[in-house]
């Protein structure tokens, strides 16, 4: 099974800061990497698909990059409503794996 | 619009089974695979498996092999996830999520399953 290593596990940043989260796959997954946002008590929400494509309706301050085994998720200017936990997710022939999650807090 | 509506919360005793439903609407039910994902209290997301509503074929995470069964009813556009031999560690919110290729674009509201004696 493909393992996903996501870091950091938690992050504290100020409004307006640039925030970066990384995800590393245990083997090459091409660009089959998605990013989700989950707020407390809610289902996850898809933000970025295929490593770098912004889901419809998602603000442009969110972005993703990478391919192969190393991926990055960025919030260009942190907003108060971005407080949530973020997960990466890989897809390998119908089987999926999530990263451990990154809890984002406002400093 | 796409909607996935799950059944209500359940409380089960250790050793029992639970069956959670996920009723789909707003799209052609048999055209999209459905995943099941769970989340224990304060923990991350854990993938359980996938079902093809068209033919009913399934693929399960190794951790749940032998304990989970995913089925579907095309007449009601509903998928089911049954987990047996429940233990306290199975206490979690269980989500269904519709696949579109590699991404899970639509999620149910979640079903809390509590396992307690």
PDB file of C-alpha atoms in Angstrom:
ATOM      1  CA  UNK A   1       0.000   0.000   0.000  1.00  0.00           C
ATOM      2  CA  UNK A   2       1.099   3.552  -0.702  1.00  0.00           C
ATOM      3  CA  UNK A   3       1.771   5.584   2.422  1.00  0.00           C
ATOM      4  CA  UNK A   4       1.367   9.351   2.620  1.00  0.00           C
ATOM      5  CA  UNK A   5       3.530  11.405   4.971  1.00  0.00           C
ATOM      6  CA  UNK A   6       2.055  14.837   5.616  1.00  0.00           C
ATOM      7  CA  UNK A   7       3.761  17.631   7.499  1.00  0.00           C
ATOM      8  CA  UNK A   8       3.545  19.503   9.703  1.00  0.00           C
ATOM      9  CA  UNK A   9       0.881  17.911  11.891  1.00  0.00           C
ATOM     10  CA  UNK A  10      -0.071  21.333  13.216  1.00  0.00           C
ATOM     11  CA  UNK A  11       0.666  24.880  12.238  1.00  0.00           C
ATOM     12  CA  UNK A  12       0.040  28.272  13.779  1.00  0.00           C
ATOM     13  CA  UNK A  13       0.101  31.321  11.512  1.00  0.00           C
ATOM     14  CA  UNK A  14      -1.134  34.903  11.399  1.00  0.00           C
ATOM     15  CA  UNK A  15      -3.798  36.339   9.134  1.00  0.00           C
ATOM     16  CA  UNK A  16      -2.147  37.297   5.853  1.00  0.00           C
ATOM     17  CA  UNK A  17       0.679  34.782   6.197  1.00  0.00           C
ATOM     18  CA  UNK A  18       1.686  32.378   3.471  1.00  0.00           C
ATOM     19  CA  UNK A  19       1.112  28.811   4.656  1.00  0.00           C
ATOM     20  CA  UNK A  20       2.642  25.679   3.160  1.00  0.00           C
ATOM     21  CA  UNK A  21       1.875  22.017   3.837  1.00  0.00           C
ATOM     22  CA  UNK A  22       3.757  19.134   2.279  1.00  0.00           C
ATOM     23  CA  UNK A  23       2.827  15.565   1.476  1.00  0.00           C
ATOM     24  CA  UNK A  24       5.204  12.812   0.433  1.00  0.00           C
ATOM     25  CA  UNK A  25       4.139   9.533  -1.147  1.00  0.00           C
ATOM     26  CA  UNK A  26       5.991   6.282  -0.531  1.00  0.00           C
ATOM     27  CA  UNK A  27       6.118   5.689  -4.283  1.00  0.00           C
ATOM     28  CA  UNK A  28       5.434   7.519  -7.514  1.00  0.00           C
ATOM     29  CA  UNK A  29       1.757   8.487  -7.783  1.00  0.00           C
ATOM     30  CA  UNK A  30       2.100  10.769 -10.804  1.00  0.00           C
ATOM     31  CA  UNK A  31      -0.355  13.613 -10.109  1.00  0.00           C
ATOM     32  CA  UNK A  32      -3.051  11.534  -8.381  1.00  0.00           C
ATOM     33  CA  UNK A  33      -3.014  13.765  -5.326  1.00  0.00           C
ATOM     34  CA  UNK A  34      -5.912  15.737  -3.891  1.00  0.00           C
ATOM     35  CA  UNK A  35      -6.222  18.187  -0.990  1.00  0.00           C
ATOM     36  CA  UNK A  36      -9.209  18.543   1.332  1.00  0.00           C
ATOM     37  CA  UNK A  37     -10.269  21.018   4.002  1.00  0.00           C
ATOM     38  CA  UNK A  38     -12.239  19.830   7.015  1.00  0.00           C
ATOM     39  CA  UNK A  39     -13.841  22.128   9.560  1.00  0.00           C
ATOM     40  CA  UNK A  40     -15.001  20.792  12.948  1.00  0.00           C
ATOM     41  CA  UNK A  41     -18.164  18.750  12.744  1.00  0.00           C
ATOM     42  CA  UNK A  42     -18.258  18.897   8.948  1.00  0.00           C
ATOM     43  CA  UNK A  43     -17.445  16.547   6.100  1.00  0.00           C
ATOM     44  CA  UNK A  44     -14.217  17.174   4.196  1.00  0.00           C
ATOM     45  CA  UNK A  45     -14.347  19.501   1.211  1.00  0.00           C
ATOM     46  CA  UNK A  46     -12.308  19.018  -1.944  1.00  0.00           C
ATOM     47  CA  UNK A  47     -10.061  22.016  -2.656  1.00  0.00           C
ATOM     48  CA  UNK A  48      -7.393  20.838  -5.103  1.00  0.00           C
ATOM     49  CA  UNK A  49      -7.494  17.841  -7.444  1.00  0.00           C
ATOM     50  CA  UNK A  50      -4.843  16.216  -9.592  1.00  0.00           C
ATOM     51  CA  UNK A  51      -2.156  17.992  -7.551  1.00  0.00           C
ATOM     52  CA  UNK A  52      -2.661  21.477  -8.926  1.00  0.00           C
ATOM     53  CA  UNK A  53      -6.221  22.028 -10.178  1.00  0.00           C
ATOM     54  CA  UNK A  54      -8.497  24.289  -8.178  1.00  0.00           C
ATOM     55  CA  UNK A  55     -11.968  22.881  -7.567  1.00  0.00           C
ATOM     56  CA  UNK A  56     -14.790  25.098  -8.825  1.00  0.00           C
ATOM     57  CA  UNK A  57     -15.721  27.797  -6.361  1.00  0.00           C
ATOM     58  CA  UNK A  58     -12.585  27.486  -4.239  1.00  0.00           C
ATOM     59  CA  UNK A  59     -10.772  30.800  -3.640  1.00  0.00           C
ATOM     60  CA  UNK A  60      -7.648  31.379  -5.669  1.00  0.00           C
ATOM     61  CA  UNK A  61      -5.498  31.852  -2.548  1.00  0.00           C
ATOM     62  CA  UNK A  62      -5.408  28.055  -2.378  1.00  0.00           C
ATOM     63  CA  UNK A  63      -2.988  26.271  -4.679  1.00  0.00           C
ATOM     64  CA  UNK A  64      -1.178  22.977  -5.085  1.00  0.00           C
ATOM     65  CA  UNK A  65       1.893  21.728  -6.872  1.00  0.00           C
ATOM     66  CA  UNK A  66       4.086  18.682  -7.306  1.00  0.00           C
ATOM     67  CA  UNK A  67       4.195  15.321  -9.024  1.00  0.00           C
ATOM     68  CA  UNK A  68       5.722  11.933  -8.465  1.00  0.00           C
ATOM     69  CA  UNK A  69       6.284  11.659  -4.713  1.00  0.00           C
ATOM     70  CA  UNK A  70       6.492  15.244  -3.428  1.00  0.00           C
ATOM     71  CA  UNK A  71       3.565  17.621  -3.215  1.00  0.00           C
ATOM     72  CA  UNK A  72       2.882  21.040  -1.731  1.00  0.00           C
ATOM     73  CA  UNK A  73      -0.319  22.822  -0.705  1.00  0.00           C
ATOM     74  CA  UNK A  74      -0.209  26.581  -0.226  1.00  0.00           C
ATOM     75  CA  UNK A  75      -2.499  29.269   1.117  1.00  0.00           C
ATOM     76  CA  UNK A  76      -1.073  32.526  -0.230  1.00  0.00           C
ATOM     77  CA  UNK A  77      -2.681  34.814   2.346  1.00  0.00           C
ATOM     78  CA  UNK A  78      -4.258  33.143   5.350  1.00  0.00           C
ATOM     79  CA  UNK A  79      -7.805  34.215   6.200  1.00  0.00           C
ATOM     80  CA  UNK A  80      -9.679  33.597   9.462  1.00  0.00           C
ATOM     81  CA  UNK A  81     -12.121  31.281   7.712  1.00  0.00           C
ATOM     82  CA  UNK A  82      -9.249  29.018   6.637  1.00  0.00           C
ATOM     83  CA  UNK A  83      -8.941  27.610  10.151  1.00  0.00           C
ATOM     84  CA  UNK A  84      -9.422  23.897   9.610  1.00  0.00           C
ATOM     85  CA  UNK A  85      -7.613  20.617   9.229  1.00  0.00           C
ATOM     86  CA  UNK A  86      -6.158  19.859   5.803  1.00  0.00           C
ATOM     87  CA  UNK A  87      -5.600  16.399   4.333  1.00  0.00           C
ATOM     88  CA  UNK A  88      -3.814  15.130   1.285  1.00  0.00           C
ATOM     89  CA  UNK A  89      -5.163  12.022  -0.441  1.00  0.00           C
ATOM     90  CA  UNK A  90      -3.594   9.737  -3.032  1.00  0.00           C
ATOM     91  CA  UNK A  91      -5.315   7.438  -5.491  1.00  0.00           C
ATOM     92  CA  UNK A  92      -3.827   4.186  -6.757  1.00  0.00           C
ATOM     93  CA  UNK A  93      -6.021   1.892  -8.847  1.00  0.00           C
ATOM     94  CA  UNK A  94      -9.247   2.423  -6.839  1.00  0.00           C
ATOM     95  CA  UNK A  95      -7.451   2.363  -3.475  1.00  0.00           C
ATOM     96  CA  UNK A  96      -6.923   5.615  -1.645  1.00  0.00           C
ATOM     97  CA  UNK A  97      -4.860   6.766   1.321  1.00  0.00           C
ATOM     98  CA  UNK A  98      -5.047   9.975   3.305  1.00  0.00           C
ATOM     99  CA  UNK A  99      -2.234  11.871   4.923  1.00  0.00           C
ATOM    100  CA  UNK A 100      -2.331  12.280   8.696  1.00  0.00           C
ATOM    101  CA  UNK A 101      -3.720  15.799   8.466  1.00  0.00           C
ATOM    102  CA  UNK A 102      -2.461  19.288   9.327  1.00  0.00           C
ATOM    103  CA  UNK A 103      -4.341  21.314  11.915  1.00  0.00           C
ATOM    104  CA  UNK A 104      -4.101  24.994  11.056  1.00  0.00           C
ATOM    105  CA  UNK A 105      -4.594  27.591  13.777  1.00  0.00           C
ATOM    106  CA  UNK A 106      -4.504  31.373  13.898  1.00  0.00           C
ATOM    107  CA  UNK A 107      -1.643  32.850  15.880  1.00  0.00           C
TER     108      UNK A 107
ATOM    109  CA  UNK B   1     -27.880  18.980  -7.186  1.00  0.00           C
ATOM    110  CA  UNK B   2     -25.893  16.026  -5.927  1.00  0.00           C
ATOM    111  CA  UNK B   3     -26.920  14.904  -2.448  1.00  0.00           C
ATOM    112  CA  UNK B   4     -25.774  12.037  -0.291  1.00  0.00           C
ATOM    113  CA  UNK B   5     -27.988  11.513   2.731  1.00  0.00           C
ATOM    114  CA  UNK B   6     -26.844   9.044   5.353  1.00  0.00           C
ATOM    115  CA  UNK B   7     -28.773   7.186   8.020  1.00  0.00           C
ATOM    116  CA  UNK B   8     -28.845   8.329  11.611  1.00  0.00           C
ATOM    117  CA  UNK B   9     -26.559   7.748  14.552  1.00  0.00           C
ATOM    118  CA  UNK B  10     -26.215   4.260  15.979  1.00  0.00           C
ATOM    119  CA  UNK B  11     -25.208   2.855  19.349  1.00  0.00           C
ATOM    120  CA  UNK B  12     -24.008  -0.743  19.313  1.00  0.00           C
ATOM    121  CA  UNK B  13     -22.562  -3.202  21.797  1.00  0.00           C
ATOM    122  CA  UNK B  14     -19.171  -4.819  21.240  1.00  0.00           C
ATOM    123  CA  UNK B  15     -19.442  -7.818  18.953  1.00  0.00           C
ATOM    124  CA  UNK B  16     -22.532  -6.533  17.173  1.00  0.00           C
ATOM    125  CA  UNK B  17     -22.827  -5.338  13.578  1.00  0.00           C
ATOM    126  CA  UNK B  18     -23.910  -2.002  12.161  1.00  0.00           C
ATOM    127  CA  UNK B  19     -25.281  -1.158   8.732  1.00  0.00           C
ATOM    128  CA  UNK B  20     -25.074   2.443   7.528  1.00  0.00           C
ATOM    129  CA  UNK B  21     -26.941   3.648   4.449  1.00  0.00           C
ATOM    130  CA  UNK B  22     -26.170   6.423   1.994  1.00  0.00           C
ATOM    131  CA  UNK B  23     -28.949   7.518  -0.344  1.00  0.00           C
ATOM    132  CA  UNK B  24     -27.836   9.331  -3.482  1.00  0.00           C
ATOM    133  CA  UNK B  25     -29.791  11.807  -5.570  1.00  0.00           C
ATOM    134  CA  UNK B  26     -29.199  14.426  -8.247  1.00  0.00           C
ATOM    135  CA  UNK B  27     -27.149  12.261 -10.594  1.00  0.00           C
ATOM    136  CA  UNK B  28     -27.094   8.868 -12.294  1.00  0.00           C
ATOM    137  CA  UNK B  29     -26.434   6.513  -9.398  1.00  0.00           C
ATOM    138  CA  UNK B  30     -24.706   3.804 -11.414  1.00  0.00           C
ATOM    139  CA  UNK B  31     -22.247   6.180 -13.088  1.00  0.00           C
ATOM    140  CA  UNK B  32     -20.012   6.941 -10.101  1.00  0.00           C
ATOM    141  CA  UNK B  33     -18.146   4.775  -7.639  1.00  0.00           C
ATOM    142  CA  UNK B  34     -18.782   5.366  -3.932  1.00  0.00           C
ATOM    143  CA  UNK B  35     -16.176   5.318  -1.177  1.00  0.00           C
ATOM    144  CA  UNK B  36     -16.582   4.848   2.555  1.00  0.00           C
ATOM    145  CA  UNK B  37     -14.287   6.783   4.889  1.00  0.00           C
ATOM    146  CA  UNK B  38     -14.337   6.884   8.669  1.00  0.00           C
ATOM    147  CA  UNK B  39     -12.986   9.251  11.298  1.00  0.00           C
ATOM    148  CA  UNK B  40     -12.499   8.297  14.928  1.00  0.00           C
ATOM    149  CA  UNK B  41     -12.960  11.083  17.507  1.00  0.00           C
ATOM    150  CA  UNK B  42     -10.107  13.584  17.205  1.00  0.00           C
ATOM    151  CA  UNK B  43      -8.378  11.478  14.569  1.00  0.00           C
ATOM    152  CA  UNK B  44      -7.730  11.645  10.830  1.00  0.00           C
ATOM    153  CA  UNK B  45      -9.546  10.214   7.847  1.00  0.00           C
ATOM    154  CA  UNK B  46      -9.344   6.480   7.235  1.00  0.00           C
ATOM    155  CA  UNK B  47     -10.372   4.904   3.942  1.00  0.00           C
ATOM    156  CA  UNK B  48     -12.440   1.750   4.255  1.00  0.00           C
ATOM    157  CA  UNK B  49     -13.308   0.728   0.722  1.00  0.00           C
ATOM    158  CA  UNK B  50     -15.127   1.379  -2.532  1.00  0.00           C
ATOM    159  CA  UNK B  51     -18.141   0.014  -4.356  1.00  0.00           C
ATOM    160  CA  UNK B  52     -19.127   0.234  -7.987  1.00  0.00           C
ATOM    161  CA  UNK B  53     -22.889   0.848  -7.900  1.00  0.00           C
ATOM    162  CA  UNK B  54     -23.217  -0.385 -11.461  1.00  0.00           C
ATOM    163  CA  UNK B  55     -22.084  -3.990 -11.007  1.00  0.00           C
ATOM    164  CA  UNK B  56     -21.720  -4.109  -7.247  1.00  0.00           C
ATOM    165  CA  UNK B  57     -18.002  -4.944  -7.287  1.00  0.00           C
ATOM    166  CA  UNK B  58     -16.068  -3.886  -4.214  1.00  0.00           C
ATOM    167  CA  UNK B  59     -12.538  -3.330  -2.986  1.00  0.00           C
ATOM    168  CA  UNK B  60     -11.757  -3.054   0.707  1.00  0.00           C
ATOM    169  CA  UNK B  61      -8.831  -1.717   2.694  1.00  0.00           C
ATOM    170  CA  UNK B  62      -6.795  -4.598   4.038  1.00  0.00           C
ATOM    171  CA  UNK B  63      -7.496  -3.514   7.613  1.00  0.00           C
ATOM    172  CA  UNK B  64     -11.221  -4.166   7.188  1.00  0.00           C
ATOM    173  CA  UNK B  65     -11.112  -7.297   5.027  1.00  0.00           C
ATOM    174  CA  UNK B  66     -13.436  -9.927   6.459  1.00  0.00           C
ATOM    175  CA  UNK B  67     -15.323  -7.430   8.626  1.00  0.00           C
ATOM    176  CA  UNK B  68     -16.804  -4.979   6.131  1.00  0.00           C
ATOM    177  CA  UNK B  69     -19.387  -5.527   3.427  1.00  0.00           C
ATOM    178  CA  UNK B  70     -20.482  -2.857   0.974  1.00  0.00           C
ATOM    179  CA  UNK B  71     -23.628  -3.342  -1.056  1.00  0.00           C
ATOM    180  CA  UNK B  72     -25.987  -1.291  -3.153  1.00  0.00           C
ATOM    181  CA  UNK B  73     -29.635  -1.135  -4.135  1.00  0.00           C
ATOM    182  CA  UNK B  74     -30.025   0.426  -7.555  1.00  0.00           C
ATOM    183  CA  UNK B  75     -33.816   0.637  -7.170  1.00  0.00           C
ATOM    184  CA  UNK B  76     -33.422   3.164  -4.354  1.00  0.00           C
ATOM    185  CA  UNK B  77     -30.008   4.628  -5.315  1.00  0.00           C
ATOM    186  CA  UNK B  78     -28.644   3.609  -1.954  1.00  0.00           C
ATOM    187  CA  UNK B  79     -25.310   2.149  -0.926  1.00  0.00           C
ATOM    188  CA  UNK B  80     -24.744   0.347   2.355  1.00  0.00           C
ATOM    189  CA  UNK B  81     -21.735  -0.294   4.544  1.00  0.00           C
ATOM    190  CA  UNK B  82     -21.967  -3.062   7.119  1.00  0.00           C
ATOM    191  CA  UNK B  83     -19.235  -3.518   9.709  1.00  0.00           C
ATOM    192  CA  UNK B  84     -19.286  -6.598  11.915  1.00  0.00           C
ATOM    193  CA  UNK B  85     -17.599  -7.727  15.132  1.00  0.00           C
ATOM    194  CA  UNK B  86     -17.632  -4.171  16.409  1.00  0.00           C
ATOM    195  CA  UNK B  87     -15.167  -3.065  19.070  1.00  0.00           C
ATOM    196  CA  UNK B  88     -14.697   0.203  20.912  1.00  0.00           C
ATOM    197  CA  UNK B  89     -12.062   1.314  18.403  1.00  0.00           C
ATOM    198  CA  UNK B  90     -14.760   1.329  15.702  1.00  0.00           C
ATOM    199  CA  UNK B  91     -16.435   4.307  17.360  1.00  0.00           C
ATOM    200  CA  UNK B  92     -16.260   6.907  14.613  1.00  0.00           C
ATOM    201  CA  UNK B  93     -18.118   9.049  12.134  1.00  0.00           C
ATOM    202  CA  UNK B  94     -18.630   7.088   8.921  1.00  0.00           C
ATOM    203  CA  UNK B  95     -18.874   8.985   5.632  1.00  0.00           C
ATOM    204  CA  UNK B  96     -19.887   7.962   2.140  1.00  0.00           C
ATOM    205  CA  UNK B  97     -18.231   9.981  -0.621  1.00  0.00           C
ATOM    206  CA  UNK B  98     -18.861   9.955  -4.344  1.00  0.00           C
ATOM    207  CA  UNK B  99     -15.846   9.445  -6.551  1.00  0.00           C
ATOM    208  CA  UNK B 100     -15.089  11.276  -9.752  1.00  0.00           C
ATOM    209  CA  UNK B 101     -11.922   9.622 -10.951  1.00  0.00           C
ATOM    210  CA  UNK B 102      -9.388   9.985  -8.141  1.00  0.00           C
ATOM    211  CA  UNK B 103     -11.202  12.692  -6.196  1.00  0.00           C
ATOM    212  CA  UNK B 104     -14.040  12.621  -3.704  1.00  0.00           C
ATOM    213  CA  UNK B 105     -16.112  15.615  -4.676  1.00  0.00           C
ATOM    214  CA  UNK B 106     -19.330  14.974  -2.744  1.00  0.00           C
ATOM    215  CA  UNK B 107     -19.676  13.685   0.794  1.00  0.00           C
ATOM    216  CA  UNK B 108     -22.541  12.578   2.964  1.00  0.00           C
ATOM    217  CA  UNK B 109     -23.178  14.326   6.251  1.00  0.00           C
ATOM    218  CA  UNK B 110     -21.624  11.504   8.247  1.00  0.00           C
ATOM    219  CA  UNK B 111     -23.076   8.894  10.610  1.00  0.00           C
ATOM    220  CA  UNK B 112     -21.806   8.558  14.161  1.00  0.00           C
ATOM    221  CA  UNK B 113     -21.450   4.960  15.271  1.00  0.00           C
ATOM    222  CA  UNK B 114     -20.768   4.497  18.962  1.00  0.00           C
ATOM    223  CA  UNK B 115     -19.621   1.116  20.251  1.00  0.00           C
ATOM    224  CA  UNK B 116     -20.115   0.799  23.972  1.00  0.00           C
ATOM    225  CA  UNK B 117     -21.125  -1.846  26.456  1.00  0.00           C
TER     226      UNK B 117
END
